Structures are given as structure tokens and as C-alpha cells.
Coordinates of C-alpha atoms and ligand atoms in Angstrom, one line a residue:
X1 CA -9.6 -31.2 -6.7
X2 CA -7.3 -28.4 -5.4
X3 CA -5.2 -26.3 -7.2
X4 CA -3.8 -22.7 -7.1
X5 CA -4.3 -20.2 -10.2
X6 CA -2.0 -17.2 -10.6
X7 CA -4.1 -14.6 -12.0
X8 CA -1.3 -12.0 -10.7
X9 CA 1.9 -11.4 -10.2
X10 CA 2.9 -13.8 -12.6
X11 CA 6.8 -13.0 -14.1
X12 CA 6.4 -9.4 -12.9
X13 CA 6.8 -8.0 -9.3
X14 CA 3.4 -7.5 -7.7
X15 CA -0.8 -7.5 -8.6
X16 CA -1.1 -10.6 -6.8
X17 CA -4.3 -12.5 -7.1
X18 CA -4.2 -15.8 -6.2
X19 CA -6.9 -18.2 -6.3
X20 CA -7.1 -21.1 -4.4
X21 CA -9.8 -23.8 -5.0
X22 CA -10.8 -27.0 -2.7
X23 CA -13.7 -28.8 -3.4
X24 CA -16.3 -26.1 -3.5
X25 CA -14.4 -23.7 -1.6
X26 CA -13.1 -20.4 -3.4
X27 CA -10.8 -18.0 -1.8
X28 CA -8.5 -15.7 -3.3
X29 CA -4.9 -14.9 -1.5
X30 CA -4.5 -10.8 -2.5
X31 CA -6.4 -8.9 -5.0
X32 CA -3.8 -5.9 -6.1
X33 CA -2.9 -3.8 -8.5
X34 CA -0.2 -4.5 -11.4
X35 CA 1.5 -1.3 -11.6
X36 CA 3.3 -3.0 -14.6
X37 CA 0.2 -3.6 -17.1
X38 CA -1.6 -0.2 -15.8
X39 CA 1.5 1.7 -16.9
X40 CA 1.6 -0.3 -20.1
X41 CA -1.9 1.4 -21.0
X42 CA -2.8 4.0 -18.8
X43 CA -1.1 7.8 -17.9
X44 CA -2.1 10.5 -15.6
X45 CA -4.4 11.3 -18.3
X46 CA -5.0 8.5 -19.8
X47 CA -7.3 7.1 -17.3
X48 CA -10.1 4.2 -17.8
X49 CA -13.4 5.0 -18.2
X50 CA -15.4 4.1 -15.1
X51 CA -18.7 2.9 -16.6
X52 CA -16.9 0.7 -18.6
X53 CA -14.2 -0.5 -16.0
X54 CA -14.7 -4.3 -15.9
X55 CA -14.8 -4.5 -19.4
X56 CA -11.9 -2.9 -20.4
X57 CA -10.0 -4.2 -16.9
X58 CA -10.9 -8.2 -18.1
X59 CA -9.8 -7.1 -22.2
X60 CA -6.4 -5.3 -21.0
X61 CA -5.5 -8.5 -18.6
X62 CA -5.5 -6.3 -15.9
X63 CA -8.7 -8.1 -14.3
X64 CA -9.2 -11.6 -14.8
X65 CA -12.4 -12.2 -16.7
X66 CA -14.3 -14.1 -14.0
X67 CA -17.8 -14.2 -13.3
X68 CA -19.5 -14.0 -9.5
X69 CA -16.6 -12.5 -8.2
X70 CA -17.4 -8.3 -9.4
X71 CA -19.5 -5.9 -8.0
X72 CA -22.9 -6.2 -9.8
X73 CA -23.3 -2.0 -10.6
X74 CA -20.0 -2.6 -12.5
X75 CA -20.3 -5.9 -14.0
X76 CA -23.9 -5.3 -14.7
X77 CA -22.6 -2.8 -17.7
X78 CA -20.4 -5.5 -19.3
X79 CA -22.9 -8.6 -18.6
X80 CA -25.7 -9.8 -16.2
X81 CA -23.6 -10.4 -12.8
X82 CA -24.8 -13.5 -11.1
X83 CA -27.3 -13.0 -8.3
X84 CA -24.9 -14.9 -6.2
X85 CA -21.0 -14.6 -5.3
X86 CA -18.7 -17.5 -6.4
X87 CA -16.1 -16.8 -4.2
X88 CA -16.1 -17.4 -0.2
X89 CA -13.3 -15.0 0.6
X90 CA -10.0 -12.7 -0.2
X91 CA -7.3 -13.0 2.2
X92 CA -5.0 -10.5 2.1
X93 CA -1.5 -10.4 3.3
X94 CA -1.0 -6.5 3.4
X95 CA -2.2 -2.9 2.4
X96 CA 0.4 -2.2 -0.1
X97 CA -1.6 -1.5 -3.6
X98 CA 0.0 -4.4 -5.6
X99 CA -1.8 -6.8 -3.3
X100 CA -5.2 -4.8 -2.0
X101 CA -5.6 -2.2 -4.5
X102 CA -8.2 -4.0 -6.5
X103 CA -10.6 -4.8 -3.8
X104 CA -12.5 -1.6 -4.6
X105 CA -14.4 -3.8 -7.6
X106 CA -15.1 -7.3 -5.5
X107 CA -18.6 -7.5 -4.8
X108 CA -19.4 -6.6 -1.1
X109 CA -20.5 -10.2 0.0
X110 CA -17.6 -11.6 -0.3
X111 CA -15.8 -12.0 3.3
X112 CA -12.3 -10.0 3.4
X113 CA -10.1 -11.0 6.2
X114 CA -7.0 -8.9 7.2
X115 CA -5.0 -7.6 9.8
X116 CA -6.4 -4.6 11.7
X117 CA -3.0 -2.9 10.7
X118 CA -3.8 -3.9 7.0
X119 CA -7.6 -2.4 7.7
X120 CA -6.4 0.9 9.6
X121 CA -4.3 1.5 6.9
X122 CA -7.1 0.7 4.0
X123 CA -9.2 3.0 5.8
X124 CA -7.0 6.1 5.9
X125 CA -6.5 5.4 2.5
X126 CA -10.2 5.2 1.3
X127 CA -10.6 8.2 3.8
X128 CA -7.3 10.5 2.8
X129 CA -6.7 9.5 -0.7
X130 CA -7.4 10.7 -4.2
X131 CA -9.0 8.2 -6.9
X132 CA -11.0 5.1 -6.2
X133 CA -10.3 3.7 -3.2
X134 CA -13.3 1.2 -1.8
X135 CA -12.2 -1.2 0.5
X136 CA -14.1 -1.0 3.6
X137 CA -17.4 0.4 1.9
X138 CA -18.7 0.9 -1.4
X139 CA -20.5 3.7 -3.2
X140 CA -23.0 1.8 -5.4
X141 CA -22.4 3.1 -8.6
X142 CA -24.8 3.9 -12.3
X143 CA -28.0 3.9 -9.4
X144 CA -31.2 4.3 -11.4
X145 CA -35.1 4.7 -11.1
X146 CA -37.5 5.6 -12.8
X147 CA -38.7 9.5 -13.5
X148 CA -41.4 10.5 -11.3
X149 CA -42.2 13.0 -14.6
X150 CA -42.2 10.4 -17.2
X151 CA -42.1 6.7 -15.8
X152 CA -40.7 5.3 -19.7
X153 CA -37.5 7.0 -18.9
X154 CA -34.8 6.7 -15.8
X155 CA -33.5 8.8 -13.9
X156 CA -30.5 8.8 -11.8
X157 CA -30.7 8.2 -8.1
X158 CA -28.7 8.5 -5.2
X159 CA -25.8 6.1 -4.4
X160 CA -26.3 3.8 -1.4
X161 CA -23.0 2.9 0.8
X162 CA -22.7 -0.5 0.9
X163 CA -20.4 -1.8 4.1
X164 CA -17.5 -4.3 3.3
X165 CA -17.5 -7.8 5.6
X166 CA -14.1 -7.3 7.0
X167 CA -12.8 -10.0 9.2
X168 CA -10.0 -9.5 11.4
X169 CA -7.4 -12.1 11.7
X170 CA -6.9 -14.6 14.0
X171 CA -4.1 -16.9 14.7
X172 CA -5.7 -19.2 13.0
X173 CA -9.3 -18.9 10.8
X174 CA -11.4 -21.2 8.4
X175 CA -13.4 -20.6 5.0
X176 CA -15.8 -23.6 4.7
X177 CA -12.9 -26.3 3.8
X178 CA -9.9 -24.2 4.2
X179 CA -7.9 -23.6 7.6
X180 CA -5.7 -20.4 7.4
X181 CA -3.2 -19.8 9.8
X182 CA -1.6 -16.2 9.6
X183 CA 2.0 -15.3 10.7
X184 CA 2.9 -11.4 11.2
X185 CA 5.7 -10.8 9.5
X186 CA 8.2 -8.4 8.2
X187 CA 7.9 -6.0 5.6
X188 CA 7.7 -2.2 4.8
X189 CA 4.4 -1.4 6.0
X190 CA 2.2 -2.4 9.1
X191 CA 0.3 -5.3 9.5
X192 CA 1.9 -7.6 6.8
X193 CA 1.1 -11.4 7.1
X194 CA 2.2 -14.5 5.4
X195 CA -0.2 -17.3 5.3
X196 CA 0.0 -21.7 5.6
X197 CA -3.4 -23.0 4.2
X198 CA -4.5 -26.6 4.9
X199 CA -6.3 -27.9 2.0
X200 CA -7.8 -31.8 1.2
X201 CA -4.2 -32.3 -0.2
X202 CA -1.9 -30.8 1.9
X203 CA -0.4 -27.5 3.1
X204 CA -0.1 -24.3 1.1
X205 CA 2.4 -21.8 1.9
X206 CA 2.2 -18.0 0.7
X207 CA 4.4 -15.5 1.7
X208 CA 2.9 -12.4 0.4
X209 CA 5.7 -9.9 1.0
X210 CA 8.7 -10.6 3.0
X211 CA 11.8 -9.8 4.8
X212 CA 14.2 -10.4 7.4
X213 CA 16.5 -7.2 7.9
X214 CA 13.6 -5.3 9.3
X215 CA 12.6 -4.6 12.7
X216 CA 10.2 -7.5 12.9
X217 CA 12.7 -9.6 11.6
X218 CA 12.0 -12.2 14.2
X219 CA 8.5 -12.4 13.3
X220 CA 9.4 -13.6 10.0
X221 CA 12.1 -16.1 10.9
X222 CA 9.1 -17.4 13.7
X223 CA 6.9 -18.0 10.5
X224 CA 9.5 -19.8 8.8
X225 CA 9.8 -22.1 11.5
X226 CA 6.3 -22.7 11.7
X227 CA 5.6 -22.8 8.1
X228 CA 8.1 -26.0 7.6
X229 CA 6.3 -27.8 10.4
X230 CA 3.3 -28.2 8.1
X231 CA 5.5 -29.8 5.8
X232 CA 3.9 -27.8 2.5
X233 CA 2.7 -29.5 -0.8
X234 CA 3.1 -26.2 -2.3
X235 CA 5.3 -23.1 -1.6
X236 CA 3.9 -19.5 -3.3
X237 CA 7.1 -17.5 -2.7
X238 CA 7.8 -13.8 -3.5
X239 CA 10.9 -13.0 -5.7
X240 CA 11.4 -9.3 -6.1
X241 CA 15.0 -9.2 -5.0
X242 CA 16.0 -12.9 -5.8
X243 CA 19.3 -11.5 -8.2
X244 CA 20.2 -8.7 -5.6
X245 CA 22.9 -10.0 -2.5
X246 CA 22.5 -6.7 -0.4
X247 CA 21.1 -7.3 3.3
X248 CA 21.7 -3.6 4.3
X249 CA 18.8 -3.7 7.1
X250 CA 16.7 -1.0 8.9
X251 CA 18.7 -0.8 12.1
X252 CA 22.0 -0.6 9.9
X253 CA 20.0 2.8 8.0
X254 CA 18.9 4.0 11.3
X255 CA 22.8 4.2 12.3
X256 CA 24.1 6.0 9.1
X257 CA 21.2 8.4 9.8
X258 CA 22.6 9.3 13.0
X259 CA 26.1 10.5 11.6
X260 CA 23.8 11.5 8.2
X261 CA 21.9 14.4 10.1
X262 CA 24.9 14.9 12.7
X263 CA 26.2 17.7 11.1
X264 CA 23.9 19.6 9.0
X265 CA 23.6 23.1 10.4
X266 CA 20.6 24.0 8.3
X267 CA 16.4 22.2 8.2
X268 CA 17.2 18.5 7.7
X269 CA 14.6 17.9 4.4
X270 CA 13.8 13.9 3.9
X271 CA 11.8 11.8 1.3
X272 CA 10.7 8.2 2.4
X273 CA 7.7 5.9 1.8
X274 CA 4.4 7.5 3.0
X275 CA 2.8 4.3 4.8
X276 CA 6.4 2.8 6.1
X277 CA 6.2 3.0 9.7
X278 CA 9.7 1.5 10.3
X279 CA 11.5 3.8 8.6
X280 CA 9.2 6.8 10.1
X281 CA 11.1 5.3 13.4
X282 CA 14.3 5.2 12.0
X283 CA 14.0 9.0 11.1
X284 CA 12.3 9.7 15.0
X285 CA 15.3 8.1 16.2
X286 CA 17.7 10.5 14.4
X287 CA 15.8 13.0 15.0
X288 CA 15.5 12.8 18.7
X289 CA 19.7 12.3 18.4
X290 CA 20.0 16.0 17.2
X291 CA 17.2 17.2 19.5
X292 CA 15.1 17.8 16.4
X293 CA 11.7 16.5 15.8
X294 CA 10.2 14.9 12.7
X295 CA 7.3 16.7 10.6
X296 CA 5.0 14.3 8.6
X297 CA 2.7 14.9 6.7
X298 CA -1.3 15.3 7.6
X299 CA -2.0 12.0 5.3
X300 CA 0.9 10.0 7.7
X301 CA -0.6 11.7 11.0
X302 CA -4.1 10.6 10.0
X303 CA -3.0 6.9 8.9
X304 CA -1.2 7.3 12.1
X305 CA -3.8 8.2 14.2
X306 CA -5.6 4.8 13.0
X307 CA -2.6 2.8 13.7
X308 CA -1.7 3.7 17.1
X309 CA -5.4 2.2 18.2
X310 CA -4.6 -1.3 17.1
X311 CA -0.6 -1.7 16.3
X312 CA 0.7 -0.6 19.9
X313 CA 4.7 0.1 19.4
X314 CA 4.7 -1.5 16.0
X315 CA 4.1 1.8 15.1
X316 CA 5.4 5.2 16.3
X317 CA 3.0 7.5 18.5
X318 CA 1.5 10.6 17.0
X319 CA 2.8 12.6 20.3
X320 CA 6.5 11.6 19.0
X321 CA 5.9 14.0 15.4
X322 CA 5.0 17.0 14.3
X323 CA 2.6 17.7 12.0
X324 CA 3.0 19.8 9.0
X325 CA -0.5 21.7 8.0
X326 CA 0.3 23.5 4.4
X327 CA -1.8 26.3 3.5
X328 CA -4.3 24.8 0.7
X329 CA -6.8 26.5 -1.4
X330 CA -7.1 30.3 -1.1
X331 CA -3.8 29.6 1.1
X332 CA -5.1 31.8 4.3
X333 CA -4.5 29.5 7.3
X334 CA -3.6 31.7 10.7
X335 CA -4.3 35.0 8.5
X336 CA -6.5 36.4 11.4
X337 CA -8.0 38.8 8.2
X338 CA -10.4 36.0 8.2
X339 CA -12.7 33.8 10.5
X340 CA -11.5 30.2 11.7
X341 CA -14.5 28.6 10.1
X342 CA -13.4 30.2 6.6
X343 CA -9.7 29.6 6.9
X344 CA -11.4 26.2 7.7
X345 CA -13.3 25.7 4.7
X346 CA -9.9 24.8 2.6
X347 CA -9.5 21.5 4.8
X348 CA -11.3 18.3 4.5
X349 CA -12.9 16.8 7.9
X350 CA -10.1 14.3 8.5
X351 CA -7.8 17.4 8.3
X352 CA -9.4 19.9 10.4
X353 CA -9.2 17.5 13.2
X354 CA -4.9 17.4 12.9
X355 CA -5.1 21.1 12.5
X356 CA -6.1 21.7 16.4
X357 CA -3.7 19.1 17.8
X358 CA -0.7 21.1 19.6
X359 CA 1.9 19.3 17.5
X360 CA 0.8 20.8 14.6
X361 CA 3.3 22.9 12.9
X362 CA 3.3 25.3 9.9
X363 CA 5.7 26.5 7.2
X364 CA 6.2 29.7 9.4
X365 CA 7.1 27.8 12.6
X366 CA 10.0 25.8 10.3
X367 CA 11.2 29.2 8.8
X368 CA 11.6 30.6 12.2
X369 CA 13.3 27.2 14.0
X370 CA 14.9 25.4 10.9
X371 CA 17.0 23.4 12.8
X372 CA 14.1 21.9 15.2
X373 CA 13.2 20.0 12.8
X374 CA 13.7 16.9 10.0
X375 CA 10.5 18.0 7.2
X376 CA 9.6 15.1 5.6
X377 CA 9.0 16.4 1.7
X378 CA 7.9 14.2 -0.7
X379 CA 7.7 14.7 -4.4
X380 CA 4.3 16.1 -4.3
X381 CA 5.5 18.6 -1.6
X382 CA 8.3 20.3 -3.3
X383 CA 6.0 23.2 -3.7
X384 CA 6.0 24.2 0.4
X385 CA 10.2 25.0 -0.3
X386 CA 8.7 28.2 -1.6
X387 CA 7.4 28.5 2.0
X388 CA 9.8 26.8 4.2
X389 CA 12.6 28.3 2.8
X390 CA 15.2 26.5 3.6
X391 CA 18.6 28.1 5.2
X392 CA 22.0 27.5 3.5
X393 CA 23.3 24.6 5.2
X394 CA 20.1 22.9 4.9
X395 CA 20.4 19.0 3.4
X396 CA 18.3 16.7 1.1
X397 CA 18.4 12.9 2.4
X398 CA 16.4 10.7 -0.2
X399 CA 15.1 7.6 2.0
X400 CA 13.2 6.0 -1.5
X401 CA 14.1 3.2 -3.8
X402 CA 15.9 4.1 -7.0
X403 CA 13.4 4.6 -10.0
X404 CA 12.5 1.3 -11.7
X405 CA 10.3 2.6 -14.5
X406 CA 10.4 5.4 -17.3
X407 CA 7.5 7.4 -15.2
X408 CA 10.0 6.9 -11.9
X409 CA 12.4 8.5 -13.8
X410 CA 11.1 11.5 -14.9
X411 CA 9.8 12.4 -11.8
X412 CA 13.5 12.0 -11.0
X413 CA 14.4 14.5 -13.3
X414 CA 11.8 17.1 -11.8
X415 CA 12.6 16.2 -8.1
X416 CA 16.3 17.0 -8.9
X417 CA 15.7 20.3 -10.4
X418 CA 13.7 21.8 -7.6
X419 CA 16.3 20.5 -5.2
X420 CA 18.9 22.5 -7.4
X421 CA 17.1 25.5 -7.0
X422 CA 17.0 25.5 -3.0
X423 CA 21.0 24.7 -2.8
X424 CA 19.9 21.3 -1.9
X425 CA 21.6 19.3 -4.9
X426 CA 23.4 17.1 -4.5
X427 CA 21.4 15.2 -2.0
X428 CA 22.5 11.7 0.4
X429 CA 20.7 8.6 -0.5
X430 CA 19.9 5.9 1.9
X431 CA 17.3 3.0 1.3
X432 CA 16.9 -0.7 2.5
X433 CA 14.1 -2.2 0.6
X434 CA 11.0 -4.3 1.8
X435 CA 11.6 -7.7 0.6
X436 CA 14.2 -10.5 0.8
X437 CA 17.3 -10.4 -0.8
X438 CA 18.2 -13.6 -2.8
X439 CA 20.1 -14.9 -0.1
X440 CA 17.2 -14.9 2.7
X441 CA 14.8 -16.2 0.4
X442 CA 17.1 -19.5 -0.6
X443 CA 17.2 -19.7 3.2
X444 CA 13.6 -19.2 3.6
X445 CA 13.2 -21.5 0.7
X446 CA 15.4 -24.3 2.1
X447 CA 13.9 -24.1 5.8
X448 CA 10.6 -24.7 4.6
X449 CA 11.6 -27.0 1.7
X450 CA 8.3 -27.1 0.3
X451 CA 7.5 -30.3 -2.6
X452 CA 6.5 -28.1 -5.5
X453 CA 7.5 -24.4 -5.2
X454 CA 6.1 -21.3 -7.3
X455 CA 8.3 -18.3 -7.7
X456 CA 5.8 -15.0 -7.6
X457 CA 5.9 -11.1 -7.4
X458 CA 9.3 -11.3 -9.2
X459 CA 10.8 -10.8 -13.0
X460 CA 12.8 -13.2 -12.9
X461 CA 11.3 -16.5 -11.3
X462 CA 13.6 -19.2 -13.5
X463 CA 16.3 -18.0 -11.0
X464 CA 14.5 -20.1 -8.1
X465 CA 15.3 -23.8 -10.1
X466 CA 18.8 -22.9 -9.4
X467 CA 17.9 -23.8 -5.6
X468 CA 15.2 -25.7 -5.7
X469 CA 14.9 -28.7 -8.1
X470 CA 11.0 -28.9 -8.4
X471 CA 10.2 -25.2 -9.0
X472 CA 7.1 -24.5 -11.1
X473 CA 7.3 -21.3 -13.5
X474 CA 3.3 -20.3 -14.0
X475 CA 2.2 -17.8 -16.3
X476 CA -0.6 -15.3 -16.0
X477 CA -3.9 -17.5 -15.6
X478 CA -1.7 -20.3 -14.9
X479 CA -3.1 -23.2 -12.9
X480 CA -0.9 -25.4 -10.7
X481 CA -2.9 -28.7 -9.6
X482 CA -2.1 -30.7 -6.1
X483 CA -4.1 -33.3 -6.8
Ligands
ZN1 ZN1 4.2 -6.5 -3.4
ZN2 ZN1 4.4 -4.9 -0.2

């Protein structure tokens, strides 16, 4: 038998994890995060409890409750994990959270194959960021043995890291039954991929996360080609934009940034997407047009830094930016009151590294020389205004998608008022989004003209019968047979 279950991203936009089943082979396609049910349950200090993570993940329906598919030192508190996996593989199609943000709980013998963009960028993330991020190693978790004092009781012992089996992709890759062929495509981050499996009953199609008004929007048009030559059973498609018309692409932004930052006379202050390497070009580009250089952030230089050793010009160089080092801690970087090795001490290793480079720029070097630069600012960076300080006839250009939750928009609220208080209110907005619009995924759609096709990653997937007259609406856990 062979059938596809949608144990994510079922009627809501992302947490894809799709499993895929042939005879005896298991793989799933994505294991991410649903934004949507954690922020149903969980706040900033709401957080789960991480002994009991499994448990409550499985009871919440944010995990499906599955068994030989879990990291044992997890599962172990909610049942006795099997001694073996039950799964031969997860595939994923990009870094973005909503499709790789769970892999931190799979259990480590279980093959992951990526893209090394989709790896570099996992990497930086399990390296740079805050929370629990384990995707190309694990820290073995609840360790115990017992007390060398008094052998009835245990005692905790020291956590083992546990390496990941990550695969890198090839044009074309099997798991026991399953042939995968992978197809770079076009989406907001680097190494994105959309997938044709050839199963005992025919060809599956998955497009992960997709567009075509991108600057690999060729790449995704080549995959739509090649996708309808295998004349698919079964068509997983993503639907996040399927009611929205608009097709205003990346190239089309990068122009309007040109006249955008022609005439601001003061620093040039931008927001966009931390890991979205396109439109870090578009804002190089604009840069460069006003002799000006972009700052990003050490988080972006790091990922950066990763990227440039295996995505060539798919991503921007590190020598093209600046990058900004904030003063952390006891906030004493450059005060010469102190020794290098203690002004060090506020900086993690990954960051003492950037701090040496000669493109490295601090809050006093934009003070002195606003308009030699475009500061990238995110929310969490407001703070460094204090420092910056920008000039009057500075600017604000917002480069993020509009809020589409409560949480979104209170953070809206505070973004606005610190932007009030540096004369930078009102700001320009410019955004084109990752995915499809409606119109280039009928077209996708109708090129590939799959037999059975299964809207995904979208709230409204009903809207995809009006285009296609065998279209399959599957609920959360819902299985979808081939034969
Ligand atoms: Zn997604
Ligand atoms: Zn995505």
C-alpha cells in the first residue's frame, strides 16, 4: 500500500509533516513547527515544560502521537521508546521553522537529507540562536547513573552529543523503495527544494514552499517542467497566497528601492527577514546605488559566513556588508579602560570571530558617517537607536510582511512607537512575499495537472476545487491512499 498522511499543515499555513508510506518504507517530507497551534497554547512565558515535552506536544496536537520516530531521552519520560526507529528518513524542503523546526525531537538514527543551503542555515541557527535548536546534533537529555555514594539512588550525569545523519542532496536519491528527485527552487530563503517521489503506484509531487517572482524564478518554472513529465498520481501543493492576485516580485522591490533610498539625506534604517538572502541583495543593490553600504547583523554575517562556502552567488558575499557589533553585557567594547580579552568576555565564540573582521562596524562609526550606510534594525534592535542616533532626515523602510496574528500586532504597536520617538514615523513599506500568488499556483497546478491534488500550508484549501476537479481537502492526521 502507499498513501500520504498530513500530520501538518493541514487548513493552516505551515508545520508541515508529511508522511509518506510504500510498502515498508517510511519517510516523512518536513517536520516543522505550527506557529498557529503553539500560539494557541503557548506565550513568551508560557513555555512547555521540557521533561515532559513529547507528552504534552502529542496531547496539544502539536506532535503527532507516533511511536519509533522520537528521541528516546524524551519519549522515554512519556513511554518506553522502541529500541529501534520506524521511520527511514525526513526530507526536508527548506530551513524555514514551519517545515524544519521540529527536527530537534526525531531520534538521531533517522537519515535527514537536505540541501547544504538548508544545512548551513540549520547550523547557524543551532549555533546563533536562542531556545532549542538540535538539528545537526543533539544534547542527550535527563542522563543518569547511579551515585558513586549510595548506588540505590541516581545521579545526574553528563550529556553526550549525539551527531545528526545529514545527507546532502543529490539530483536524484533513494530511501529503500522510494526514489526522490529534488528540484532547487524559489523561495525566500536559501536552499529551498521541491520534491517528485516515485512510489509502487506512481509519482508524488510536493512543493514545499514556492514561488516564481523571485530571483530563482527560473529554477521553479524548470521544476514545473520536470515535475509534469512524471505525470503525478498525487500533487501536495502549498496554498498560502491562493486568494491574493499580487505578483509584485523581487526585482520589481529592488527598483522602488533605488528611488526609495535616493533621496534620504539622513542613515537609511531598514527591517527585513533575518535568513532572506534575496532581499539582503535587493538592499546591497540600493545600497551600492547611493554609495552606501549595508550593515547586518552578527547573526546574518555568521549565517552568512556558512552560506558563502556552499551557495556561491545564490547568496551575497560577506566582503559586500558591513557588520554591525553592538555593545552587549557590561556594554564596554573599544573602551580601551579595559583589556581585549575582558571587553571580549561579553561575546559568544561565533561572535568574537566577526568582531576582528575589517568590515566590522560599530554604533560610533554610524554616528560619525550616517549617510555611509543602510542599518538593518530589526524589532529586537530598536534599542541600538539610543546609540546610533539617527540624524533628522534619517528614514524607516519596513521590508516585512504585514502582521497576520494578534502577537504580530502588538509588536507592531511597540515598533511604531520607538520609531516615533527617533522622528522616524511615518515609515515606507515595501514587501513581496515568498510564495505563489493564486495565479502562479493555478499555473503551476495546471502544468503539472496532477490525478488527485492536495491543497497544503494554506487556510483556505477548498479554494483549489475551483481549478482543479479532483482536489482532496485532508484534515490534520488525514490519510490520502494511491492504492
Ligand atoms: Zn512554510
Ligand atoms: Zn518557507
Amino acid at each position: 500500500m502507499t498513501s500520504v498522511t498530513i500530520h501538518g499543515a493541514a487548513g493552516e499555513i505551515g508545520g508541515n509533516k508529511i508522511l509518506v508510506e510504500d510498502k515498508d518504507t517510511k519517510i516523512f517530507l518536513d517536520f516543522g513547527l505550527s506557529f498557529s497551534k503553539w500560539g494557541s497554547y503557548f506565550t513568551p512565558y508560557l513555555q512547555p515544560r521540557k521533561w515532559s515535552y513529547i507528552s504534552d506536544f502529542t496531547k496539544l496536537g502539536i506532535l503527532p502521537d507516533l511511536e519509533g520516530l522520537y528521541r528516546p531521552d524524551f519519549e522515554n519520560r512519556l513511554r518506553e521508546s522502541k529500541t529501534e526507529p520506524e521511520y527511514d528518513g525526513v526530507v526536508l524542503s527548506h530551513p524555514h521553522l514551519d517545515h524544519a523546526g521540529f527536527l530537534s525531537y526525531i531520534r538521531t538514527e533517522i537519515p535527514v537529507h537536505c540541501s547544504p543551503g538548508c544545512k548551513s542555515i540549520l547550523q547557524a541557527l543551532e549555533e546563533t540562536g536562542s531556545g532549542f535548536h538540535e538539528y545537526t546534533k543533539i544534547k542527550e537529555a535527563f542522563k543518569i547513573r547511579d551515585s558513586k555514594t549510595d548506588p540505590t539512588k541516581k545521579v545526574r550525569e553528563y550529556k553526550s552529543i549525539i551527531p545528526r545523519q545529514l545527507n546532502l542532496f543529490k539530483p536524484k536519491f533513494t530511501i529503500d523503495d522510494l526514489t526522490i528527485h529534488t528540484f532547487p527552487v524559489d523561495h525566500s530563503v536559501a536552499g529551498a527544494n521541491s520534491f517528485v517521489i516515485e512510489t509502487s503506484e506512481g509519482a508524488i509531487v510536493y512543493t514545499g514552499d514556492i514561488r516564481f517572482h523571485g530571483r530563482k524564478a527560473n529554477y521553479s518554472k524548470l521544476f514545473v517542467e520536470k515535475a509534469a513529465e512524471f505525470d503525478p498520481v498525487v500533487m501536495m501543493s502549498e496554498g498560502t497566497r491562493i486568494g491574493d492576485k499580487t505578483t509584485f516580485g523581487e526585482l520589481d522591490l529592488e527598483r522602488k528601492l533605488y528611488s526609495l533610498v535616493s533621496d534620504i539625506s539622513g542613515l537609511i534604517i531598514v527591517n527585513f527577514p533575518v535568513r532572506d538572502t534575496d532581499r539582503m541583495k535587493s538592499f546591497i543593490a540600493a545600497a551600492k546605488s547611493v554609495d552606501r553600504k549595508l550593515v547586518i547583523n552578527m547573526k546574518q554575517a555568521y549565517t552568512l559566513s556558512l552560506l558563502e562556502q556552499c551557495c556561491g552567488a545564490e547568496v551575497p558575499r560577506l566582503d559586500e556588508i558591513n557588520i554591525f557589533i553592538p555593545r552587549k553585557g557590561w556594554g564596554i567594547l573599544n573602551d580601551d579602560n579595559y583589556p581585549d580579552y575582558v571587553q571580549m568576555k561579553d561575546y559568544q565564540y561565533w561572535e568574537a570571530e566577526l568582531i576582528n573582521k575589517s568590515n566590522s562596524v560599530t554604533d560610533e562609526d554610524i554616528k560619525e558617517n550616517p549617510t555611509d550606510y543602510i542599518f538593518r534594525c530589526d524589532f529586537y534592535e530598536l534599542k541600538f537607536l539610543f546609540d546610533v542616533e539617527p540624524p533628522e532626515g534619517s528614514k524607516y523602510i519596513r521590508s516585512v510582511t504585514e502582521p497576520v496574528d494578534e502577537e504580530m500586532e502588538i509588536e507592531k504597536v511597540k515598533a511604531d512607537n520607538w520609531l516615533k520617538l527617533f522622528n522616524l514615523y511615518p515609515y515606507e513599506q515595501i514587501h513581496c512575499s515568498g510564495h505563489a500568488s493564486g495565479f502562479e499556483i493555478k499555473e503551476m497546478v495546471d502544468q503539472i495537472s496532477p490525478k488527485t491534488l492536495i491543497p497544503i500550508h494554506t487556510e483556505t484549501p477548498k479554494v483549489f476545487g475551483d481549478f482543479h476537479s479532483n482536489t482532496v481537502v485532508k484534515k490534520l492526521g488525514g490519510k490520502f491512499v494511491l492504492g
